[in-house]
Coordinates of C-alpha atoms in Angstrom, one line a residue:
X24 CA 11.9 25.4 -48.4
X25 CA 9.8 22.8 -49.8
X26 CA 9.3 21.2 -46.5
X27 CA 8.3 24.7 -45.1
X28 CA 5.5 25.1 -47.8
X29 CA 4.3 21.0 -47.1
X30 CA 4.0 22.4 -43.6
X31 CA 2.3 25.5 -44.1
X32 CA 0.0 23.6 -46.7
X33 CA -1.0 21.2 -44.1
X34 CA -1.5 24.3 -41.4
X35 CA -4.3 25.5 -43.3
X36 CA -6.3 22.7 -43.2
X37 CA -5.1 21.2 -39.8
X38 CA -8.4 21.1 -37.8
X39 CA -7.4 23.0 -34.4
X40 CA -7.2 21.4 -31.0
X41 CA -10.2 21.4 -28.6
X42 CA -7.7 23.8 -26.6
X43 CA -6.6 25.9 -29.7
X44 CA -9.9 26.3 -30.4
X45 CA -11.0 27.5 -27.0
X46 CA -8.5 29.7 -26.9
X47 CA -8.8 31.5 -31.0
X48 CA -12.9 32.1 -30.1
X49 CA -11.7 34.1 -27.2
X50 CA -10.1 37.1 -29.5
X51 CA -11.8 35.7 -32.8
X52 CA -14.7 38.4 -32.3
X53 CA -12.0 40.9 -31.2
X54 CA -10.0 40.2 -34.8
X55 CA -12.9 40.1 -37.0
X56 CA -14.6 43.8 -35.3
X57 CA -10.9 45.3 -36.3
X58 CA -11.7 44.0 -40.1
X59 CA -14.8 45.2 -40.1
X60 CA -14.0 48.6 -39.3
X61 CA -10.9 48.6 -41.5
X62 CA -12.3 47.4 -44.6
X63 CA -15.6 49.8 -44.0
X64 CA -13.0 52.7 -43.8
X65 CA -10.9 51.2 -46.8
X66 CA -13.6 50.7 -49.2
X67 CA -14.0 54.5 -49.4
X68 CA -10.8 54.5 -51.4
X69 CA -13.1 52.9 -54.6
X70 CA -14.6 56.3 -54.9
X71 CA -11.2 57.6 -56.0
X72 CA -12.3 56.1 -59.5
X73 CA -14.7 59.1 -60.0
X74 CA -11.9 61.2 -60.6
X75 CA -9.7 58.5 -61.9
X76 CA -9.3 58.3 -66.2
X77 CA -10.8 56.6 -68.1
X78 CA -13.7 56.1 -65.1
X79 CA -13.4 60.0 -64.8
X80 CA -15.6 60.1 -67.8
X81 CA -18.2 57.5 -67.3
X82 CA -19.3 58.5 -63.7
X83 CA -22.8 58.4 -63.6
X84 CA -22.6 55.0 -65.3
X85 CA -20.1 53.4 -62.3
X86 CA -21.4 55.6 -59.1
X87 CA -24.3 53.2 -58.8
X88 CA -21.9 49.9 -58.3
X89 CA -20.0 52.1 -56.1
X90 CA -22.7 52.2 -54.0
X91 CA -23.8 49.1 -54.0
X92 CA -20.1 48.3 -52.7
X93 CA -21.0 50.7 -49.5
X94 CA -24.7 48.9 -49.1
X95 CA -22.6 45.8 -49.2
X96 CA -19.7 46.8 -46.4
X97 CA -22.6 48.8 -44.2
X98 CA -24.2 45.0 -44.0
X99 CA -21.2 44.0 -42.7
X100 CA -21.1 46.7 -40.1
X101 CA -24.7 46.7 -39.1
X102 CA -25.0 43.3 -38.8
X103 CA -21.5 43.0 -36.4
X104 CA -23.6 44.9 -33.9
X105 CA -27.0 42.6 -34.3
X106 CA -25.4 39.5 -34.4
X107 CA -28.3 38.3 -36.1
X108 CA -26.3 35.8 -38.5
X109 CA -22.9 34.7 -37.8
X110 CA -20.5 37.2 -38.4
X111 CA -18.1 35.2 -40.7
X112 CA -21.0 34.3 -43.2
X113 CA -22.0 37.7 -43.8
X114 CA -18.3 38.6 -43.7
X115 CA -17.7 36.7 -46.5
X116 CA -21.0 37.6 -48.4
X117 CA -20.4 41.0 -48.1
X118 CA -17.0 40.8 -49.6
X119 CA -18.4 38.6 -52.2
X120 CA -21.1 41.2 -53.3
X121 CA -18.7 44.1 -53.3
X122 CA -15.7 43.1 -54.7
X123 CA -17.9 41.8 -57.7
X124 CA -19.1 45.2 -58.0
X125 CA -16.4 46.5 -58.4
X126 CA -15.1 44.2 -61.1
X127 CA -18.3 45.3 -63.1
X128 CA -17.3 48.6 -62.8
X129 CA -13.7 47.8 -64.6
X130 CA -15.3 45.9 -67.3
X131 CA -17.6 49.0 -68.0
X132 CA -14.5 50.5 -67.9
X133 CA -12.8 48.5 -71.0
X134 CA -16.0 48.3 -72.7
X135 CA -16.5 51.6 -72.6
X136 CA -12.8 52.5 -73.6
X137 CA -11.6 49.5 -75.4
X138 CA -7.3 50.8 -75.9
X139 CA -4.4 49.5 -75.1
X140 CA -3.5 51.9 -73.1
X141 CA -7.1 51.4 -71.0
X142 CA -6.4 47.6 -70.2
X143 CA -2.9 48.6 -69.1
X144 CA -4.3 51.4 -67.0
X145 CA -6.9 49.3 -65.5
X146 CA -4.5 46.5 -64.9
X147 CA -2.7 48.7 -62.8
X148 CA -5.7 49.1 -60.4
X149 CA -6.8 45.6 -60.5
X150 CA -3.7 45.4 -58.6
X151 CA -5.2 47.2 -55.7
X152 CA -7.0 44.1 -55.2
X153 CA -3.9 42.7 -52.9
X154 CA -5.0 44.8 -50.7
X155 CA -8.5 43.3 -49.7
X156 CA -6.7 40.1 -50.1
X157 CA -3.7 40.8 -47.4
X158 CA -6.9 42.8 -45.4
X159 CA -8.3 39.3 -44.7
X160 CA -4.6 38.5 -42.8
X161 CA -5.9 40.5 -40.1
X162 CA -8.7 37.5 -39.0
X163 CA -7.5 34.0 -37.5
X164 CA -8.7 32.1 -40.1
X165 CA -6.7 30.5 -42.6
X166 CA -8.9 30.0 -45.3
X167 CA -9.9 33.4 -45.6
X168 CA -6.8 35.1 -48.2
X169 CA -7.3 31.7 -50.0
X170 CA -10.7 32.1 -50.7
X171 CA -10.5 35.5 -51.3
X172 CA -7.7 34.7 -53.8
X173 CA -9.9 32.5 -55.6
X174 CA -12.7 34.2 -55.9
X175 CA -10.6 37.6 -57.1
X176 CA -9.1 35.0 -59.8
X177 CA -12.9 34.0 -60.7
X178 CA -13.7 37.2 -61.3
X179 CA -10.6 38.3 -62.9
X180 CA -11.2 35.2 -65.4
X181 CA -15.3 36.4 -66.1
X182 CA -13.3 39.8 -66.9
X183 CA -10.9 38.7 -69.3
X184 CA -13.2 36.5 -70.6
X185 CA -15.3 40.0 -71.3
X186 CA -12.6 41.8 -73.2
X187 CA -13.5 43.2 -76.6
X188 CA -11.6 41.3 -79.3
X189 CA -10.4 44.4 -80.4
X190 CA -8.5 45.0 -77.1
X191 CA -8.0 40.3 -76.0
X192 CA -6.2 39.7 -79.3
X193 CA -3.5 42.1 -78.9
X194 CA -2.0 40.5 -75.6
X195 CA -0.6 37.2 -74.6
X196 CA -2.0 34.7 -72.4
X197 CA 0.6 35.4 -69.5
X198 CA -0.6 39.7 -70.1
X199 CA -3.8 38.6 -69.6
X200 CA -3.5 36.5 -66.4
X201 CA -0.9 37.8 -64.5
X202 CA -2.6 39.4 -62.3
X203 CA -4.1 35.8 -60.8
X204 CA -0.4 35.0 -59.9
X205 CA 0.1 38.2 -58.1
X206 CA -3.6 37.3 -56.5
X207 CA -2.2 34.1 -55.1
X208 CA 1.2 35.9 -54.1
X209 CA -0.6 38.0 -51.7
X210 CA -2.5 35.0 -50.6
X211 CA 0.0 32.9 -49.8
X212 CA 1.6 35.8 -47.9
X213 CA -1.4 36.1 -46.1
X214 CA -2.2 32.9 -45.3
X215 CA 1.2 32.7 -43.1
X216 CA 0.8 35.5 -41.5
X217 CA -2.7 34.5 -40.5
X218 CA -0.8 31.4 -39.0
X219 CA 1.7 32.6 -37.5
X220 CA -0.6 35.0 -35.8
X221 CA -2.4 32.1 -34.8
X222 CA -0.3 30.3 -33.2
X223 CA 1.2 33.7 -31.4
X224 CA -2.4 34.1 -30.4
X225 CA -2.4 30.2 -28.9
X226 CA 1.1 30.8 -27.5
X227 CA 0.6 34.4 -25.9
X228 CA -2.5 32.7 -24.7
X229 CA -1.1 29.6 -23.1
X230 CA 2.0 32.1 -21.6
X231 CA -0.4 34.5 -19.8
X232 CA -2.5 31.4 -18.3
X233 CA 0.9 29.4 -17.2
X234 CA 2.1 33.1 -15.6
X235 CA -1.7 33.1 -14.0
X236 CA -1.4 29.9 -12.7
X237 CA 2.3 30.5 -11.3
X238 CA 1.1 33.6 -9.6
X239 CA -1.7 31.6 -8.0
X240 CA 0.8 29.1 -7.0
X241 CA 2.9 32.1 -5.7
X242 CA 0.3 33.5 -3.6
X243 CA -0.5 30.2 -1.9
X244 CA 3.1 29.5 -0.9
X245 CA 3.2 33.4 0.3
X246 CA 0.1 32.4 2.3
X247 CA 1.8 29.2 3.4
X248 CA 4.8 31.0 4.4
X249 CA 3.6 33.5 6.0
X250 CA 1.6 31.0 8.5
X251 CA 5.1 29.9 9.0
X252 CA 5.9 32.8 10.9
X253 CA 5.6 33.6 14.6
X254 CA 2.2 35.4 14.9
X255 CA 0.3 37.3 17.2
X256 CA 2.4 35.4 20.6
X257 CA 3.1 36.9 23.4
X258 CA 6.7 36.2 24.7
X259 CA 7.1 36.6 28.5
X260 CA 10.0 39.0 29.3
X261 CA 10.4 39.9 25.4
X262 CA 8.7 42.6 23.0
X263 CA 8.7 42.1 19.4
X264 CA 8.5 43.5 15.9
X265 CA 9.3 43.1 12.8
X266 CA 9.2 44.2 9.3
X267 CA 9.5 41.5 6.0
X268 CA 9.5 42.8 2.4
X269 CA 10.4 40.1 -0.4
X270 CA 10.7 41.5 -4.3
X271 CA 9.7 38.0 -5.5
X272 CA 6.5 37.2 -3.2
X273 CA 8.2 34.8 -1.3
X274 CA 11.9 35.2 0.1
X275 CA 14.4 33.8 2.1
X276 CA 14.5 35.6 5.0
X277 CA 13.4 34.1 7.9
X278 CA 13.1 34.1 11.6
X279 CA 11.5 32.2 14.3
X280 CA 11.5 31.8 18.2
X281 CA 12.2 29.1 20.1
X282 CA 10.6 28.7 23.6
X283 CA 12.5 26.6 26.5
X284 CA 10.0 25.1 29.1
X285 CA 12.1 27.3 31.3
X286 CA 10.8 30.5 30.1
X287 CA 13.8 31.4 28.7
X288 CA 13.8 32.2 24.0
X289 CA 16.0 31.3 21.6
X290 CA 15.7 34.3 18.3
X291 CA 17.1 33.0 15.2
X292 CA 16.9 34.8 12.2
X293 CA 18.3 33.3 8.4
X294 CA 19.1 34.8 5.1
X295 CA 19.1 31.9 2.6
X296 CA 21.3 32.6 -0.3
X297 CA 19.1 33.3 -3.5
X298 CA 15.5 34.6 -4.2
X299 CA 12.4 33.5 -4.5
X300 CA 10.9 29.7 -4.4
X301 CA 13.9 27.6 -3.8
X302 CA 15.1 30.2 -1.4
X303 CA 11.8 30.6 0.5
X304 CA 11.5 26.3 0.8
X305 CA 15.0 26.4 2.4
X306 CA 14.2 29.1 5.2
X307 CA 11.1 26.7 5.7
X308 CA 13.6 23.4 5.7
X309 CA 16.1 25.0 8.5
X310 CA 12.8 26.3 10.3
X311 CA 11.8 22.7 11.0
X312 CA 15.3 22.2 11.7
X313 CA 15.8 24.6 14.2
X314 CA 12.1 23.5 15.8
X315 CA 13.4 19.8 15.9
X316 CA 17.0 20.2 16.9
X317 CA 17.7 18.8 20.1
X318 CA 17.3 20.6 23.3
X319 CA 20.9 20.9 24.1
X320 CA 21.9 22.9 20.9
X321 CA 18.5 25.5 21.6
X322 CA 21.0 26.8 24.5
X323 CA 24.1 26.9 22.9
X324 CA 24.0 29.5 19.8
X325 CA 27.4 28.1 18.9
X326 CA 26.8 24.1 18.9
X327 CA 23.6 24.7 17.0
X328 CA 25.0 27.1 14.1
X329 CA 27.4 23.7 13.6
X330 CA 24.7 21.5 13.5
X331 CA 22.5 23.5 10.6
X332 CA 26.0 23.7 9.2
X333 CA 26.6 20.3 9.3
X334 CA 22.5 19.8 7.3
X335 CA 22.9 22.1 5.1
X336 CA 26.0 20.8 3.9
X337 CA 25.0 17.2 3.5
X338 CA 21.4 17.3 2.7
X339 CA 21.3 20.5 0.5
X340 CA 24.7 20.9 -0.7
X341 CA 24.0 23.6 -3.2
X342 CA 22.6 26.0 -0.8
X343 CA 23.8 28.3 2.1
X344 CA 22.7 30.8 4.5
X345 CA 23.9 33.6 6.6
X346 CA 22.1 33.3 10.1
X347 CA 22.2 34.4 13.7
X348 CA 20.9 32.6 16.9
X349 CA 20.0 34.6 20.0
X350 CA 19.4 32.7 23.3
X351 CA 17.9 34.4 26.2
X352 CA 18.6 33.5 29.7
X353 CA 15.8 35.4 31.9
X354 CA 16.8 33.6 34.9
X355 CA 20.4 34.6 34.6
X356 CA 19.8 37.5 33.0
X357 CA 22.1 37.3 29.9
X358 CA 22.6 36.9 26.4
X359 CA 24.3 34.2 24.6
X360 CA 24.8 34.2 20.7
X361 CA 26.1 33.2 17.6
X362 CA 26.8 34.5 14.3
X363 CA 26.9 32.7 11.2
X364 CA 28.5 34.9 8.3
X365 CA 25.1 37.5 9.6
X366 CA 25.5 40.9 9.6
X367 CA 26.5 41.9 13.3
X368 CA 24.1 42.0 16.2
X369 CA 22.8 45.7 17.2
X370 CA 22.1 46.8 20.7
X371 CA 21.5 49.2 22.6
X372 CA 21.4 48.8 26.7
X373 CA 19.1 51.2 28.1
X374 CA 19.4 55.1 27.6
X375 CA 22.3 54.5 25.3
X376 CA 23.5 54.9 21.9
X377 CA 22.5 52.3 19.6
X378 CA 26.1 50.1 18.7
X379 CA 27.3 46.6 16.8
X380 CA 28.4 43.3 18.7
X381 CA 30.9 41.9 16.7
X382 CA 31.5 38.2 16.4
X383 CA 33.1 36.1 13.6
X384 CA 31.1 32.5 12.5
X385 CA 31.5 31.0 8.8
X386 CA 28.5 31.3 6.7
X387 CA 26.3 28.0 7.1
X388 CA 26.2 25.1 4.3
X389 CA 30.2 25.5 3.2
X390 CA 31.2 22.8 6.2
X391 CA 34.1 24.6 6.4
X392 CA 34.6 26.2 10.0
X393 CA 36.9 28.9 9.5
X394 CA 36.1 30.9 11.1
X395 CA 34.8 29.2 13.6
X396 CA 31.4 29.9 15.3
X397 CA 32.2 31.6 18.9
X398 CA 29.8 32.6 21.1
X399 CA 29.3 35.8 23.1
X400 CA 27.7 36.5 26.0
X401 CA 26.5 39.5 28.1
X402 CA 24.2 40.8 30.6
X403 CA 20.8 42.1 30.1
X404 CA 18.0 44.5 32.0
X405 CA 14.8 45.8 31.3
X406 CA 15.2 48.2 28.5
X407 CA 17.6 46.9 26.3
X408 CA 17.5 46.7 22.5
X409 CA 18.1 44.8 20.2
X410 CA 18.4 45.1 16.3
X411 CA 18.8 42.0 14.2
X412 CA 18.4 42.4 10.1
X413 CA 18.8 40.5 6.8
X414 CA 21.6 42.6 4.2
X415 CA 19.0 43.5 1.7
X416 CA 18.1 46.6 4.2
X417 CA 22.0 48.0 4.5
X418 CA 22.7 47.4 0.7
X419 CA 19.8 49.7 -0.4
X420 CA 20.2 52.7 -2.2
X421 CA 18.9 56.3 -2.2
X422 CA 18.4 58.5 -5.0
X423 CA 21.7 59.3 -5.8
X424 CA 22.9 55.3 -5.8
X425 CA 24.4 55.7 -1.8
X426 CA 24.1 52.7 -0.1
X427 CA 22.6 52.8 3.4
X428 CA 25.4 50.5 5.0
X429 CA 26.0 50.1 8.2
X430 CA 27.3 53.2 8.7
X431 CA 23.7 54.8 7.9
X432 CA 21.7 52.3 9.8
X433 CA 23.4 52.8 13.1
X434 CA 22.9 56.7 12.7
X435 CA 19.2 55.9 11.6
X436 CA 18.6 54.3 14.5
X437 CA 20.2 56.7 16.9
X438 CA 18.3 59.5 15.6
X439 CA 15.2 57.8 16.4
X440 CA 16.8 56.0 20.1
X441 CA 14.1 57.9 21.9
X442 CA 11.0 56.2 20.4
X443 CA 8.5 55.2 23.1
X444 CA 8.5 51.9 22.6
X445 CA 9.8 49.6 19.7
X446 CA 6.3 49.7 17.5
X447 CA 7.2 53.5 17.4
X448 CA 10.9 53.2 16.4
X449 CA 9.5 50.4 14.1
X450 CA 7.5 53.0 12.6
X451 CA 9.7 55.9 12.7
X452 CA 12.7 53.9 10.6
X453 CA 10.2 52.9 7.8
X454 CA 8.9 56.6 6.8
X455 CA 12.9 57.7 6.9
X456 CA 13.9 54.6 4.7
X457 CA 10.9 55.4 2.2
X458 CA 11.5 58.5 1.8
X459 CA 15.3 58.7 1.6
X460 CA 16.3 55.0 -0.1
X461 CA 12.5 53.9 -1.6
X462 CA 12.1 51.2 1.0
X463 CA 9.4 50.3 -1.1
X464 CA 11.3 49.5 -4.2
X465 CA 14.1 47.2 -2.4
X466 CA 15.5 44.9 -5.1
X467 CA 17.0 42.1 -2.5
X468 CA 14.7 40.1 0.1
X469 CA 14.6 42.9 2.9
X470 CA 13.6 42.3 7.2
X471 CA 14.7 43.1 10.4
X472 CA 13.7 42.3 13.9
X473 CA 13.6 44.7 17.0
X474 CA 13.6 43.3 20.4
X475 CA 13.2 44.7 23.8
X476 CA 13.8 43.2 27.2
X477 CA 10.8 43.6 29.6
X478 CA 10.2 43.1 33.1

């Protein structure tokens, strides 16, 4: 407890940091407008001593301090618009004229009625005066309930000092000066909440500039992964589009293609385990993988699912990815591919019903091989589909908390089998998955990847 006053103690008169300070003259002006418009409105409450006994009976006598106390807080109001001398001065001068105004009007008050019953009275509303005291709590500075304190104990010693002996010699020195304890009470109260307001200020501050800096930093990875992806290219024999939605900026879903001198593509597509940052760096890590692995594996889905396997196991042991690898062979005219614990392969050969390939291959980064990656092969024309997609897209949820599942996709994108071309279906799929599972407000790292065979 002692330690926790020492440290308040030395709060007040801790001169801020160059940073602190920065920071506090920001919403300094914004603190001091609110106590200039609440003690305006609060000082109306003095008039209540018109109708308040024994004041009640000496009007006349008190209503020209009164006003004075609303020429004083008017200053204060005026001159926060004008700015033409620093706010806190006339802050401070202001409360300085009215609150000793007031204090002239109590001692008319017990000279005027000089009982015992009148000091008791009028003690009672000197001890309204915490209220202008705890008023101050509402500004950043520390100083302020002190000095208030003090000067409220100043005047409450001029006023004691002014008793009539008739009414001073009846009570005892603590009767007298209570009221400059419960003064300093409030003060002290004040005083720590003005701190700790400070320092909430400094923190909130320092919080919202750290989040404004990390979004910054978000949307410069974004930009950095988004260069990452393939962009406008043109892929002889292959159409292409895709759609990418990440609830975190940056994801790690991922897909790239991998050209062979022969004409022939490689399509591989990755869902790293995880969200966000660390997820997003991964996908970029087995991108430069998959762009440096060597030739050999770029033609044989299954040898190079073991390989990334193999990486991911040794040099990032604490991540893992689904993925799948599609290799085309124009001059053959087949498909070869792997799957890595990825959701199945979709296809459709021309004029037919949409449908799942499915293959069995261990998610990549476990090194564990069962069950092992096999590869699967089939013949391709002009006109055939094919639908590739990350599990954020099948797991989403419409209204009434049904998942899409795989189930739903495969009728989605039968009804829609007749589109054009694959920009149309691409189209077609997102207005249905807006407007039946909120597309928009996906919670998992959502893409998938539509592919046509040209001539």
């Amino acid at each position: 407890m002692t330690r926790s006053f020492y440290l308040y103690f030395k709060e007040i008169f801790r001169k801020p940091t160059k940073s602190e300070w920065e920071i506090l003259k920001l919403v300094e002006a914004r603190y001091d407008k609110e106590y200039t418009f609440y003690i305006f409105i609060t000082h109306i409450i003095v008039y209540s001593l018109l109708i308040a006994p024994p004041f009640s009976e000496i009007q006349m006598r008190i209503l020209p301090y009164l006003l004075g106390v609303s020429i004083a807080r008017l200053i204060l109001l005026l001159q926060f618009y004008t700015k033409n001398i620093p706010i806190q001065r006339v802050i401070y001068f202001s409360g300085f004229v009215g609150d000793g105004l007031v204090y002239v009007v109590f001692m008319l008050g017990i000279h005027s009625f000089p009982s015992l019953g009148s000091f008791y009275l009028l003690n009672s509303y000197l001890m309204s005066f915490i209220f202008p005291i705890l008023l101050y709590s509402t500004r950043l500075d520390p100083k302020a309930c002190i000095l208030s304190a003090f000067y409220f104990s100043i005047l409450h010693i001029v006023y004691i000092f002014n008793l009539p002996s008739s009414v001073s010699d009846q009570f005892s020195f603590f009767s007298k000066y209570f009221l400059i304890l419960v003064y300093w009470g409030s003060a002290t109260l004040g005083t720590v909440f003005v701190l700790n307001k400070r320092k909430d200020t400094t923190d909130m501050y320092n919080l919202s500039e750290e989040r404004r800096f990390m979004l910054h930093e978000l949307e410069l990875a974004k930009k950095v992964q988004d260069a990452l992806f393939p962009g406008n290219i043109k892929i002889p024999s292959l159409a292409f589009t895709y759609y990418r939605k990440s609830p975190n900026v940056i994801g790690g879903d991922f897909f790239d293609f991998v050209q062979l001198r022969e004409g022939n593509v490689g399509v591989f597509l990755t869902d790293v385990a995880g969200h966000g940052i660390s997820s997003a760096m991964v996908a970029s890590i087995m991108k430069v993988l998959v762009s440096t692995i060597p030739y050999r594996f770029k033609t044989a889905p299954a040898k190079l699912m073991d390989y990334l396997d193999d990486r991911l196991a040794h040099d990032l042991n604490k991540y893992h990815a689904s993925a799948i690898y599609l290799f085309f062979d124009f001059i053959e005219k087949k498909l070869t591919l792997g799957n890595a614990g990825h959701p199945y392969l979709i296809l459709a050969h021309k004029g037919e019903d949409f449908q799942e390939l499915e293959t069995q291959g261990a998610i990549l980064g476990f090194n564990i091989k069962i069950p092992p990656i096999s590869e699967k092969t089939m013949p391709i024309a002009s006109g055939d589909r094919f639908f590739i997609y990350t599990d954020g897209l099948i797991e989403s949820t419409d209204p009434e908390g049904n998942s899409l599942g795989t189930e739903g996709l495969l009728a989605l994108l039968n009804r829609h089998r007749q589109s054009s071309n694959i920009k149309e279906l691409e189209l077609r799929l997102l207005t249905e998955l807006k407007t039946n599972y909120g597309l928009d407000s996906f919670s998992d790292d959502t893409m998938f990847l539509i592919l046509e065979v040209e001539e």
